[in-house]
PDB file of C-alpha atoms in Angstrom:
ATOM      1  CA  UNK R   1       0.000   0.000   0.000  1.00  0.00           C
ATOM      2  CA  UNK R   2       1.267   3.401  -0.819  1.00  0.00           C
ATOM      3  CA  UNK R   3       2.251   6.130   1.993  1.00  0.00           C
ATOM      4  CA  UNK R   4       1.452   9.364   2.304  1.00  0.00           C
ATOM      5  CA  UNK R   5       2.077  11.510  -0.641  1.00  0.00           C
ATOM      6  CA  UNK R   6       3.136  15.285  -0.345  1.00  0.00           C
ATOM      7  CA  UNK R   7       3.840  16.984  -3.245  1.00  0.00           C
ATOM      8  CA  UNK R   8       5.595  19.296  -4.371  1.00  0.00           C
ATOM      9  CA  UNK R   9       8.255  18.119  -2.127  1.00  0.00           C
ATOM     10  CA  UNK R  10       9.947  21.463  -2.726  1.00  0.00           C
ATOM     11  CA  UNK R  11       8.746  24.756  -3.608  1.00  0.00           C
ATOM     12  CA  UNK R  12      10.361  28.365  -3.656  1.00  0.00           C
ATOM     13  CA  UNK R  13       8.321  31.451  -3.276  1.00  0.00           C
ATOM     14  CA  UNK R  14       8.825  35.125  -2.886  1.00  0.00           C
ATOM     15  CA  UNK R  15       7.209  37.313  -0.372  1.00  0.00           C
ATOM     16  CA  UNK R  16       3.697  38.485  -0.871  1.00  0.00           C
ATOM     17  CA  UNK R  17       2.989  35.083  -3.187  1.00  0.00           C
ATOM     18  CA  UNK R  18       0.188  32.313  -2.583  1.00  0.00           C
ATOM     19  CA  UNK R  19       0.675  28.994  -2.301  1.00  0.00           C
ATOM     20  CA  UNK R  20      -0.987  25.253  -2.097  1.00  0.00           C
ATOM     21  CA  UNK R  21       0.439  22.267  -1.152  1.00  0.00           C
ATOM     22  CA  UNK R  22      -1.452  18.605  -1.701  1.00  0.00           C
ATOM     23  CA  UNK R  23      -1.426  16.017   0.236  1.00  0.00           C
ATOM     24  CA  UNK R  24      -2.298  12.192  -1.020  1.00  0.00           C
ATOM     25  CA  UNK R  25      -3.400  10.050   2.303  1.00  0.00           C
ATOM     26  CA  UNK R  26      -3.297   6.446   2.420  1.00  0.00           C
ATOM     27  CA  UNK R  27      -6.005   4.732   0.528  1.00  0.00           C
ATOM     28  CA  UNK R  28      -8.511   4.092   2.867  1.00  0.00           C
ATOM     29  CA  UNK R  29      -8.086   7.153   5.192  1.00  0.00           C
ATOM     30  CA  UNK R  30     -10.407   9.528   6.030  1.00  0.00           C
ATOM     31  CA  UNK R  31      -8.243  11.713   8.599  1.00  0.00           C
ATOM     32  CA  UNK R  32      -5.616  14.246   7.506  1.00  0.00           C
ATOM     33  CA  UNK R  33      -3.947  16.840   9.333  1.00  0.00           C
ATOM     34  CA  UNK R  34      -1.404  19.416   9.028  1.00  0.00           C
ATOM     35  CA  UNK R  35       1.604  20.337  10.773  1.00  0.00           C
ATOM     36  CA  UNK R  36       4.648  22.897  10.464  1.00  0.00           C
ATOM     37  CA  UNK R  37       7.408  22.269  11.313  1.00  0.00           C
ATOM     38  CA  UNK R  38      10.758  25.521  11.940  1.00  0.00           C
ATOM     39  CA  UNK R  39      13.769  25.021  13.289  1.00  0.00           C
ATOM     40  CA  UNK R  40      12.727  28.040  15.463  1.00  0.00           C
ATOM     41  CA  UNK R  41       8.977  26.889  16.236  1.00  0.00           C
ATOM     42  CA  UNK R  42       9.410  23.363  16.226  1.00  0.00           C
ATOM     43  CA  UNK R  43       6.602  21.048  15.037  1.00  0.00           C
ATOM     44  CA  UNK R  44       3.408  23.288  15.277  1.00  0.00           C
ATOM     45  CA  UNK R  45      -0.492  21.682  14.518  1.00  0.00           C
ATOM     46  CA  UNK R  46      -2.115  23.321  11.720  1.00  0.00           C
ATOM     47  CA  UNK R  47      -5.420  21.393  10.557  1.00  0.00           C
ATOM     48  CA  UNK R  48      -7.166  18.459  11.602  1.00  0.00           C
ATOM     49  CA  UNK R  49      -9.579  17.337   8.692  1.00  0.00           C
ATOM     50  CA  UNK R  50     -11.967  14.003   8.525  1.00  0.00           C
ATOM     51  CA  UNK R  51     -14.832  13.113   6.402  1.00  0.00           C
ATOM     52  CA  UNK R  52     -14.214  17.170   4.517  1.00  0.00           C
ATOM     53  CA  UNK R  53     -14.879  18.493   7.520  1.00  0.00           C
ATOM     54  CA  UNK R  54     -12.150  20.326   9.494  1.00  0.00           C
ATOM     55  CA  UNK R  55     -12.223  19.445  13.404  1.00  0.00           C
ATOM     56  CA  UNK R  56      -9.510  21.593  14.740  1.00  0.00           C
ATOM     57  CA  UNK R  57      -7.513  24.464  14.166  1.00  0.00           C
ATOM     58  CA  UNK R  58      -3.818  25.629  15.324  1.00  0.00           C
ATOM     59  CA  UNK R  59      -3.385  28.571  16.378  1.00  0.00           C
ATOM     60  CA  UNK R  60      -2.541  30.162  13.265  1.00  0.00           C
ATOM     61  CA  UNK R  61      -3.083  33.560  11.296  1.00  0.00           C
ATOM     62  CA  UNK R  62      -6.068  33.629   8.629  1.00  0.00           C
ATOM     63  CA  UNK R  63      -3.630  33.468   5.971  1.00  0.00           C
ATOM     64  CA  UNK R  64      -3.403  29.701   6.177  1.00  0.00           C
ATOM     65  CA  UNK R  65      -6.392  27.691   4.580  1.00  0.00           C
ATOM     66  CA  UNK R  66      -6.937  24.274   4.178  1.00  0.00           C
ATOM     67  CA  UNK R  67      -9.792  21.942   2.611  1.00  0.00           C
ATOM     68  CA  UNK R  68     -10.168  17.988   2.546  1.00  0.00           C
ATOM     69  CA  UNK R  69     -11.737  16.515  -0.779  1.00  0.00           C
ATOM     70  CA  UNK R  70     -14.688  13.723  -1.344  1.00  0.00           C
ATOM     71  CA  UNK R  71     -11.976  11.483  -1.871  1.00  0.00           C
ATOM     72  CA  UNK R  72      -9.978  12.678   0.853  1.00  0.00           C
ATOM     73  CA  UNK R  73      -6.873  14.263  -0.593  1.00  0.00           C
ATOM     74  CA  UNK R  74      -6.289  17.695   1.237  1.00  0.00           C
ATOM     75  CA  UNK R  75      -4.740  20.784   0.065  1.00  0.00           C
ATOM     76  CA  UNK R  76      -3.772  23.859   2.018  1.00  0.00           C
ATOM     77  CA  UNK R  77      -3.149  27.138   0.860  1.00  0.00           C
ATOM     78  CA  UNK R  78      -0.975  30.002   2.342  1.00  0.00           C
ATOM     79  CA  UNK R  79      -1.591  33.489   1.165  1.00  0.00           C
ATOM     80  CA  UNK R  80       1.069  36.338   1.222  1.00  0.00           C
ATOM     81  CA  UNK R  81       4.008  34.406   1.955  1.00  0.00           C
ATOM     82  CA  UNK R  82       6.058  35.914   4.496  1.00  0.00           C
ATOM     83  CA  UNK R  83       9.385  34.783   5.244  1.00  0.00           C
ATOM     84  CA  UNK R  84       8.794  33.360   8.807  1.00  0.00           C
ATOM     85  CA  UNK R  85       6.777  30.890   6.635  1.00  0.00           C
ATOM     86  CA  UNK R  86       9.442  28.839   5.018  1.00  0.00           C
ATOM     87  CA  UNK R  87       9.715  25.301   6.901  1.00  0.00           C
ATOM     88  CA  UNK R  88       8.841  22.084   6.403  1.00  0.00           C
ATOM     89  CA  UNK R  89       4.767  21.109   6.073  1.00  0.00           C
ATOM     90  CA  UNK R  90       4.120  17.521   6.845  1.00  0.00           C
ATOM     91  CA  UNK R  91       0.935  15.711   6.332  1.00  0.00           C
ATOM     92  CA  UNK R  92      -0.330  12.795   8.220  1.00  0.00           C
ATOM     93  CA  UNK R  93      -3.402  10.442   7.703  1.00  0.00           C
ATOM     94  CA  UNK R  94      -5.570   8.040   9.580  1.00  0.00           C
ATOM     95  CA  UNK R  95      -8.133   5.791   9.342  1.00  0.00           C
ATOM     96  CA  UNK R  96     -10.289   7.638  11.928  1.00  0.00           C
ATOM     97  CA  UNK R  97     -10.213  10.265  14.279  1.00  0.00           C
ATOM     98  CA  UNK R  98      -8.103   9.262  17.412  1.00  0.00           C
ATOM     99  CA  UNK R  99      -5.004   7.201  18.557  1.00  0.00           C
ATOM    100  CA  UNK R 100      -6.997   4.683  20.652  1.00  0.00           C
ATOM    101  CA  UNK R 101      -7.721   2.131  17.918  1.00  0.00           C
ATOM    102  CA  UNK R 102      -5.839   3.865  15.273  1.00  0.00           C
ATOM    103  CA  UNK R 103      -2.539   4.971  13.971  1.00  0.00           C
ATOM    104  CA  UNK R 104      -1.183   8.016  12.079  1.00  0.00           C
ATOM    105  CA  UNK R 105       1.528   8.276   9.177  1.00  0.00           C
ATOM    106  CA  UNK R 106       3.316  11.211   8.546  1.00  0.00           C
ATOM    107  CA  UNK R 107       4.183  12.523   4.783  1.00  0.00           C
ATOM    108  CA  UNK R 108       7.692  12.954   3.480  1.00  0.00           C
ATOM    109  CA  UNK R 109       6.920  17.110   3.730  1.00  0.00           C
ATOM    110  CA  UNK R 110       6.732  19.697   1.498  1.00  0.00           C
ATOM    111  CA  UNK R 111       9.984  22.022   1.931  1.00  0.00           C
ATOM    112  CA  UNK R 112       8.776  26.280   1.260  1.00  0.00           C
ATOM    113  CA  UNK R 113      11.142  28.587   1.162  1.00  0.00           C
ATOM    114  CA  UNK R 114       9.737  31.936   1.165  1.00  0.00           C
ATOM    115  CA  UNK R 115      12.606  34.433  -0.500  1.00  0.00           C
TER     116      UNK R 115
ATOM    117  CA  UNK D   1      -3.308  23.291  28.301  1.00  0.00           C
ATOM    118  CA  UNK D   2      -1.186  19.776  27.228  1.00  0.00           C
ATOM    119  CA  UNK D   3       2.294  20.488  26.483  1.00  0.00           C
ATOM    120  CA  UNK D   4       5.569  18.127  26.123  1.00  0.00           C
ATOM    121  CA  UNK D   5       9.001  18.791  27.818  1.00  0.00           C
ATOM    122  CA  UNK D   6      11.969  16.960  26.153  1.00  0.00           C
ATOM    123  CA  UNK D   7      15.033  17.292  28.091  1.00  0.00           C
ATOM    124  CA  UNK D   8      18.231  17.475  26.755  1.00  0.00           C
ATOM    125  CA  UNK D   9      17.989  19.021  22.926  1.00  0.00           C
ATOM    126  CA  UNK D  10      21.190  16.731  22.364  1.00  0.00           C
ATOM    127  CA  UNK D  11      22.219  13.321  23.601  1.00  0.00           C
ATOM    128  CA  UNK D  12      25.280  11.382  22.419  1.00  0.00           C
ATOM    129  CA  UNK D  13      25.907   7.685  23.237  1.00  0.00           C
ATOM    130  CA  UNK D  14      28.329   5.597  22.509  1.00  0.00           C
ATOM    131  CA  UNK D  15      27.059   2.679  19.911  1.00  0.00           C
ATOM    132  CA  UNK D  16      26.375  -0.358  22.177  1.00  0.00           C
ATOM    133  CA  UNK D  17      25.107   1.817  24.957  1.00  0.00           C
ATOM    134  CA  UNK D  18      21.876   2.638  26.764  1.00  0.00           C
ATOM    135  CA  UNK D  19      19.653   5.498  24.982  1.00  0.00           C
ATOM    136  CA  UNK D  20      17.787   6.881  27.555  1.00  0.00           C
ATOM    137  CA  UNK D  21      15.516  10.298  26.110  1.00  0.00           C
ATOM    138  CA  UNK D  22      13.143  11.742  28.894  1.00  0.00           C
ATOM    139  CA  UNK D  23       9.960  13.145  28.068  1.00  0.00           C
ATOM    140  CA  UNK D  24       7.686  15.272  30.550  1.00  0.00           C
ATOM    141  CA  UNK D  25       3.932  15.685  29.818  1.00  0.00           C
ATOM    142  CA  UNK D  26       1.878  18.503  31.185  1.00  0.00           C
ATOM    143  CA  UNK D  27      -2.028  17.280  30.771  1.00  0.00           C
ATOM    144  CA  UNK D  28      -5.461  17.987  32.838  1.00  0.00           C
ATOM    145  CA  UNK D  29      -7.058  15.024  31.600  1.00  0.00           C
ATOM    146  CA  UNK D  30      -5.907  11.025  30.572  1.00  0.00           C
ATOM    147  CA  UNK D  31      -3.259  11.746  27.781  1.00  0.00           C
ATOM    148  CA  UNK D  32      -2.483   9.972  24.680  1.00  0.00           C
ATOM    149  CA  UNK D  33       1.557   9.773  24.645  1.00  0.00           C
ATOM    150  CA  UNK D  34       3.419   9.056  21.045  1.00  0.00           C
ATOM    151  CA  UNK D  35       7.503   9.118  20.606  1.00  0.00           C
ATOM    152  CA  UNK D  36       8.149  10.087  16.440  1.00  0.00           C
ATOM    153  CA  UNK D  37      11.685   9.440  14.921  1.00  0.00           C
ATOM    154  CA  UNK D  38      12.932  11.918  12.092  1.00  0.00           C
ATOM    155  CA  UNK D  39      15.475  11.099  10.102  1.00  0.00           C
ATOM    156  CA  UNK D  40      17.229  13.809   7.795  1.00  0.00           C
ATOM    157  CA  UNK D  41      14.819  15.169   4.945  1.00  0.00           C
ATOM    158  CA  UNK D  42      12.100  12.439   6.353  1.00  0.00           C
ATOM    159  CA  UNK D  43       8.686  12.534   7.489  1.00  0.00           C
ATOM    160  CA  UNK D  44       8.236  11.367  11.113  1.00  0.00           C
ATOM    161  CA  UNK D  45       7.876   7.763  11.829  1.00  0.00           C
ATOM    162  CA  UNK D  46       5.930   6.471  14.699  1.00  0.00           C
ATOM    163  CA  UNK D  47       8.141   4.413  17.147  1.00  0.00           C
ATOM    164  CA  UNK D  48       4.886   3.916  20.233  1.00  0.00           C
ATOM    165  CA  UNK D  49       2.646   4.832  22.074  1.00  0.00           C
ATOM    166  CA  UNK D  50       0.774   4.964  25.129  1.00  0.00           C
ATOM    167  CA  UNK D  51      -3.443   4.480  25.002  1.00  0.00           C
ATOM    168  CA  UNK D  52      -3.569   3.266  28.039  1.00  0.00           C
ATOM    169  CA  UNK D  53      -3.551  -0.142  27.681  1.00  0.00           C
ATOM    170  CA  UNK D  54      -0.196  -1.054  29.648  1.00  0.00           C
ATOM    171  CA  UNK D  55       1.909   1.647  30.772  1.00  0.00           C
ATOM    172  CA  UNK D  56       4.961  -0.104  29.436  1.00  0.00           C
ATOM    173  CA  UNK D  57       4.914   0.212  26.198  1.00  0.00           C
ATOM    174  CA  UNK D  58       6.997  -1.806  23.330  1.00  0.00           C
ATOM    175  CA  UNK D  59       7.731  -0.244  19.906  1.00  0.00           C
ATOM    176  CA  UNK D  60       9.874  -0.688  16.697  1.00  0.00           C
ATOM    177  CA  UNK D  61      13.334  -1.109  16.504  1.00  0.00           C
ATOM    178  CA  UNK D  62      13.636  -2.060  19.939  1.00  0.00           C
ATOM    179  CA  UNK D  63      12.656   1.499  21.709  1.00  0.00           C
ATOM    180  CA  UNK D  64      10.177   0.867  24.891  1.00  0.00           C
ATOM    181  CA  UNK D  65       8.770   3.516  26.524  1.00  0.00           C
ATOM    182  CA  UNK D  66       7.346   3.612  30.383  1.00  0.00           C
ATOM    183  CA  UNK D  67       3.884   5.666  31.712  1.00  0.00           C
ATOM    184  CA  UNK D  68       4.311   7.173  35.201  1.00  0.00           C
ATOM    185  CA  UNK D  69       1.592   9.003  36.174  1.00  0.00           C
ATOM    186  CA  UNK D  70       3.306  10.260  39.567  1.00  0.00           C
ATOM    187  CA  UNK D  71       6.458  11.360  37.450  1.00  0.00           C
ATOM    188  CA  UNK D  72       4.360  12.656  34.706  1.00  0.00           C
ATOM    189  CA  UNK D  73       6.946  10.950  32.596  1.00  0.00           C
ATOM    190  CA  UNK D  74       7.157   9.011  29.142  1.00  0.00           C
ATOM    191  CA  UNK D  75      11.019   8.451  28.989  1.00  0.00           C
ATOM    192  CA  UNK D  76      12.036   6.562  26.018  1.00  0.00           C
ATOM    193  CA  UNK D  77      14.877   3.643  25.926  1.00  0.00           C
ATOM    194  CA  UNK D  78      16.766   1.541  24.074  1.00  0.00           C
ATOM    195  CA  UNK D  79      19.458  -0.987  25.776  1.00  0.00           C
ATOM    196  CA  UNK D  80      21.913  -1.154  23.042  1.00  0.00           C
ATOM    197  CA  UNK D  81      22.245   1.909  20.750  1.00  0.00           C
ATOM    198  CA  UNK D  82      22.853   1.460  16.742  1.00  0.00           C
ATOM    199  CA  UNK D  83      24.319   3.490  14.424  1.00  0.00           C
ATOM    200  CA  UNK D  84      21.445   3.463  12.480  1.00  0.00           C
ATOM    201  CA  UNK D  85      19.657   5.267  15.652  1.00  0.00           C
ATOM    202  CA  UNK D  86      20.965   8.556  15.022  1.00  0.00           C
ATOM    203  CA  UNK D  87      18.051  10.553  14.338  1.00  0.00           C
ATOM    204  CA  UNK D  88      15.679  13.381  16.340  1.00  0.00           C
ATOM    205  CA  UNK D  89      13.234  11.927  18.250  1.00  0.00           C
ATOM    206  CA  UNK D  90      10.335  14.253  19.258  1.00  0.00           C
ATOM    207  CA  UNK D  91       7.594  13.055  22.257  1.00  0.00           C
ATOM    208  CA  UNK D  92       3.976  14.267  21.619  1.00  0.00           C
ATOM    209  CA  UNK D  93       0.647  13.583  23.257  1.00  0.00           C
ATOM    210  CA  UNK D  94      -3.023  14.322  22.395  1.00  0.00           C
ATOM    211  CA  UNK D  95      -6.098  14.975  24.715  1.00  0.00           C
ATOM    212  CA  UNK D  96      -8.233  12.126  23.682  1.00  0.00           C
ATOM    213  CA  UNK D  97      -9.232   9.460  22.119  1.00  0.00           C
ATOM    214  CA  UNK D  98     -11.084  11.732  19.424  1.00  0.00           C
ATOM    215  CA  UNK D  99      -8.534  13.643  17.951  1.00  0.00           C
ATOM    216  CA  UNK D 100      -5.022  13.884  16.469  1.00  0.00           C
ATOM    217  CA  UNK D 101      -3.883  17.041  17.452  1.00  0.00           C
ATOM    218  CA  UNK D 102      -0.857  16.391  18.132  1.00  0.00           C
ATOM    219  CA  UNK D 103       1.615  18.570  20.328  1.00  0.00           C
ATOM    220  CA  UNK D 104       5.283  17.997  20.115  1.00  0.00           C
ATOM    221  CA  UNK D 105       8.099  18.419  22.469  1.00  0.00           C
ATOM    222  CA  UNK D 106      10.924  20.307  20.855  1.00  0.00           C
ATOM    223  CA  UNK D 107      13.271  17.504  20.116  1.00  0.00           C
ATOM    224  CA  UNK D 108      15.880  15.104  21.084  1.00  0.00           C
ATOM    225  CA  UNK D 109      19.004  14.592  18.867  1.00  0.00           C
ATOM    226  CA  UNK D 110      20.479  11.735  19.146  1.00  0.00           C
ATOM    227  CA  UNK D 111      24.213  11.178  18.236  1.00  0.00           C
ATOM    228  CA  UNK D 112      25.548   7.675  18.120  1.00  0.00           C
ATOM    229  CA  UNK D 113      29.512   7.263  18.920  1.00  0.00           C
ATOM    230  CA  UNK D 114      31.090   4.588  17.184  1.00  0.00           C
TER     231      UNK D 114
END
């Protein structure tokens, strides 16, 4: 069975731009989430998504969007870039909602670097 | 509010040796307690994790990991460290059973002396 898919895996961007990064869960999963992840910040939740419906939210400016599809892929979308928003974005899925029964895989990451 | 204290952001062992990487956990109800490795320009890779079930807790590659509630600990350990450990290791927990929401400590990297 295939992993989690990120893609791209790298992207450059300048200041002020938009961008959208895709994620690709495990066949099968509903459950997709977000995180970033800075040298300075550390590994910070985003988005929790399941069944297109988001459940959580970090705590995190307007500027960062995200949507889950019918058949679960996920996209999320940063609008005007600053630099403080280069890192690494990792996606994980699930089968369901919670770690009782259930476990999560993490994506290879998307690397932005905002110039 | 959860949150995750990893002490030590460095530990270096010598290869052969005990890898011992302490994790705190601040939480107000049950927690859900995960250890991730990262390897360079990888995703993270889950190594265990506590639901509960046993408060010793086996994972992959021979890391265990022990629950104590009255130490508010989740220390990770491995009796002989490989090479092939060197990595970051990062401890996270999550409020419930009905959510992923994952917060991380800030790291543990782990050197391995040959």
């Amino acid at each position: 069975k295939a992993g989690v898919t990120q893609t791209p895996r790298y992207l450059i961007k300048t200041r002020g731009q938009q961008v959208t990064l895709s994620c690709s869960p495990i066949s099968g999963h509903r459950s997709v989430s977000w995180y970033q992840q800075t040298p300075g910040q550390g590994l910070q939740f985003l988005f929790e998504y399941f069944s297109e419906t988001q459940r959580n939210k970090g705590n995190f400016p307007g500027r960062f969007s995200g949507r889950q599809f019918s058949n679960s892929r996920s996209e999320m979308n940063v609008s005007t870039l600053e630099l403080g928003d280069s890192a690494l974005y990792l996606c994980a899925s699930s089968q369901g909602i919670g770690p009782n029964t259930d476990t999560q895989y993490f994506g290879p990451g998307t690397r932005l670097t905002v110039l | 509010a959860q949150s995750v204290t990893q002490l030590g952001s460095h530990v270096s062992v010598s290869e052969g040796a005990l890898v011992l990487l302490r994790c705190n956990y601040s939480s107000s109800v049950p927690p859900y307690l995960f250890w991730y490795v990262q390897y360079p320009n990888q995703g993270l890779q889950l190594l265990l994790k506590y639901t509960s079930a046993a408060t010793l807790v086996k994972g992959i590659n021979g890391f265990e990991a022990e629950f104590k509630k009255s130490e508010t600990s989740f220390h990770l350990t491995k009796p002989s460290a490989h090479m092939s450990d060197a990595a970051e290791y990062f401890c996270a927990v999550t409020p419930g059973v009905s959510s992923y929401k994952l917060i991380f400590g800030s790291g543990t990297r782990l050197l391995v002396r040959p």
